[in-house]
């Protein structure tokens, strides 16, 4: 039987599969058939006489575990324990502990942290709770205790007491407690080391410190450890993954063999050569060069658009051209971006072109919570009868007006046949209904926000300013800060809403807030009707493990890709992310950028990503040129103090001229960040 299995493998894959004893690291490049190697290696172990129950496979998702189990069953008709790390630990603890225990999920953990804060007489908002939860989780995965500050440490200690009292564990405890069990109980440790004589781990580059420690304990007696991974695709440090685990494998497991799978079965050679050239700029890696026998293929096409809308239009034109020629299909086409907010311009362009699409791993732009929230405020300013919008926003941020009060207000407004906003006015004047002092004060603030927005509409100020005013006057950003994990993404989405308003006003000379809201409602309805074959839109992180005939990597500009938060310490991971994006493409790869894009409604000059400079010319066909940058002089000199209508006061750091005109790098004091702006668009005032 096994002879037929080996016949399906190339010589290097076969070498991996036939390895039996001792530690082995398989450096599996993108598209090199790593899952096939793992499953066939398990089949080979069973074929040479290893009992199936002595084999343990570990991966990171239940879906991946189920798929691997299914493939093994097809190969050798045997059941092998393939599990996630957390499921394995839960099973070990259940077997080993005399008492039963409860596993708390993320929401349960937050509740316990709230209780811990309350017992310490600390008044906390959602932001503090989630920040402390993240610190505790990180500490547990690093097998230490939080050292952020005294409060976090105090909450951690109380949190642990409360878990113990409830005989409960959080997800991170499953790893921590299993490690403690194996370290402190020699009999248990020996039992599990004998039980699983052969251990296999998929995606080893994604392991954190606790998972690494667990693996070391389980295989210490035999070192029959087979790991598959690729440091060039380590892109999850924000989840705790430590790329050093795979880079130091030979040090951690003396005598380990390393085999490189570098034949790629997915992409053409031009794509692989360019991807190899980019990733070679990283220093923390194993040397590896992917190759393919699928032919050279087309060169990578790069394009530098005038702005982000032009960039989106170019992408759609290329998709339509490939579809007409039968070179790709809707399902085999993907648009990759670095952050979710970038989906908006592509959703708009695809809707204009009547091309079906689906957002993978995210929500369509116009269905995102923060977008619907601000649109609700805007609707109330032009439609005072809109009770749904009123009910959505009256308690954002919290104003103490509960569901019962809201229902009573609705009934009252309906009974008197008056708009809900008119009822609010009457309540504030002491008529109709009585509210508590806190409710009255909250309602007063809410009505003031709507009044000011109505004034903006009456005075016909620009649409982007109306949207910005809705965000600022409602103190919505403060509300979003209560969830620090999602704040940056949601703020970026609001930025895109302002940009959409600017585009709409530019396209429609008689634009009104009402017509703008109607436009977005129609777009939202169109989103819900997308079915069947469709173009995929997703962040690069969500694309890991996938492949497409045609791939577009868009928004490749400094501070966007690589992301501004990563350019200091995380640049190698950003480059790995670019490598992952490039190696998703099977036949056609496009990489695009914009000369400028709107930031809070203001055009900002963008520099092409450094990753463009790392693409060798022989593998690239340029569809658009790059900007010539010259040093500039004038009143916007370095050191000058300037004022921006949205960002406030700032100091010019650098001044130069581009094809878009005088351009400056300005450090804004209140934001404590530096932005690149085209002077004529930003309307900077020298103070």
Coordinates of C-alpha atoms in Angstrom, one line a residue, residues 27-34 203-206 228-237 241 243 246-247 261 264 266 279 282 284-286 288 290 540-541 543-546 572-573 575-584:
X27 CA 10.9 24.0 6.1
X28 CA 7.8 23.9 3.9
X29 CA 7.7 26.8 1.5
X30 CA 4.4 28.3 0.3
X31 CA 2.5 25.9 -2.0
X32 CA 5.0 23.0 -1.4
X33 CA 2.5 20.4 -0.2
X34 CA 3.1 20.5 3.5
X203 CA 2.5 25.5 11.4
X204 CA 5.2 25.4 14.0
X205 CA 6.2 29.0 13.2
X206 CA 2.9 30.1 14.9
X228 CA 6.4 21.5 9.7
X229 CA 6.5 25.3 9.2
X230 CA 7.9 28.3 7.4
X231 CA 9.5 31.2 9.2
X232 CA 8.9 33.3 6.1
X233 CA 5.2 33.0 6.8
X234 CA 5.2 33.8 10.5
X235 CA 2.7 36.7 10.5
X236 CA 0.9 36.3 13.8
X237 CA 3.1 37.9 16.5
X241 CA 3.4 33.7 18.0
X243 CA 9.2 33.0 15.2
X246 CA 11.3 27.6 14.6
X247 CA 14.5 29.6 13.9
X261 CA 10.6 21.8 0.6
X264 CA 6.2 25.2 -5.3
X266 CA 1.0 26.7 -7.1
X279 CA 11.9 37.9 1.5
X282 CA 14.9 39.7 6.0
X284 CA 15.8 36.3 10.6
X285 CA 15.2 33.3 8.4
X286 CA 16.4 30.0 6.9
X288 CA 15.2 29.0 0.9
X290 CA 11.0 28.6 -4.1
X540 CA -3.6 39.5 3.8
X541 CA -3.7 37.9 7.3
X543 CA -5.4 34.9 3.1
X544 CA -2.9 32.6 4.7
X545 CA -3.2 29.1 3.3
X546 CA -5.4 30.2 0.3
X572 CA 10.5 41.9 9.0
X573 CA 7.0 40.6 9.9
X575 CA 7.8 41.8 4.8
X576 CA 6.7 38.3 5.6
X577 CA 3.2 39.5 5.2
X578 CA 4.0 40.9 1.7
X579 CA 5.6 37.5 0.9
X580 CA 2.5 35.6 1.9
X581 CA 0.3 37.9 -0.2
X582 CA 2.6 37.5 -3.3
X583 CA 2.7 33.7 -3.0
X584 CA -1.1 33.4 -3.0

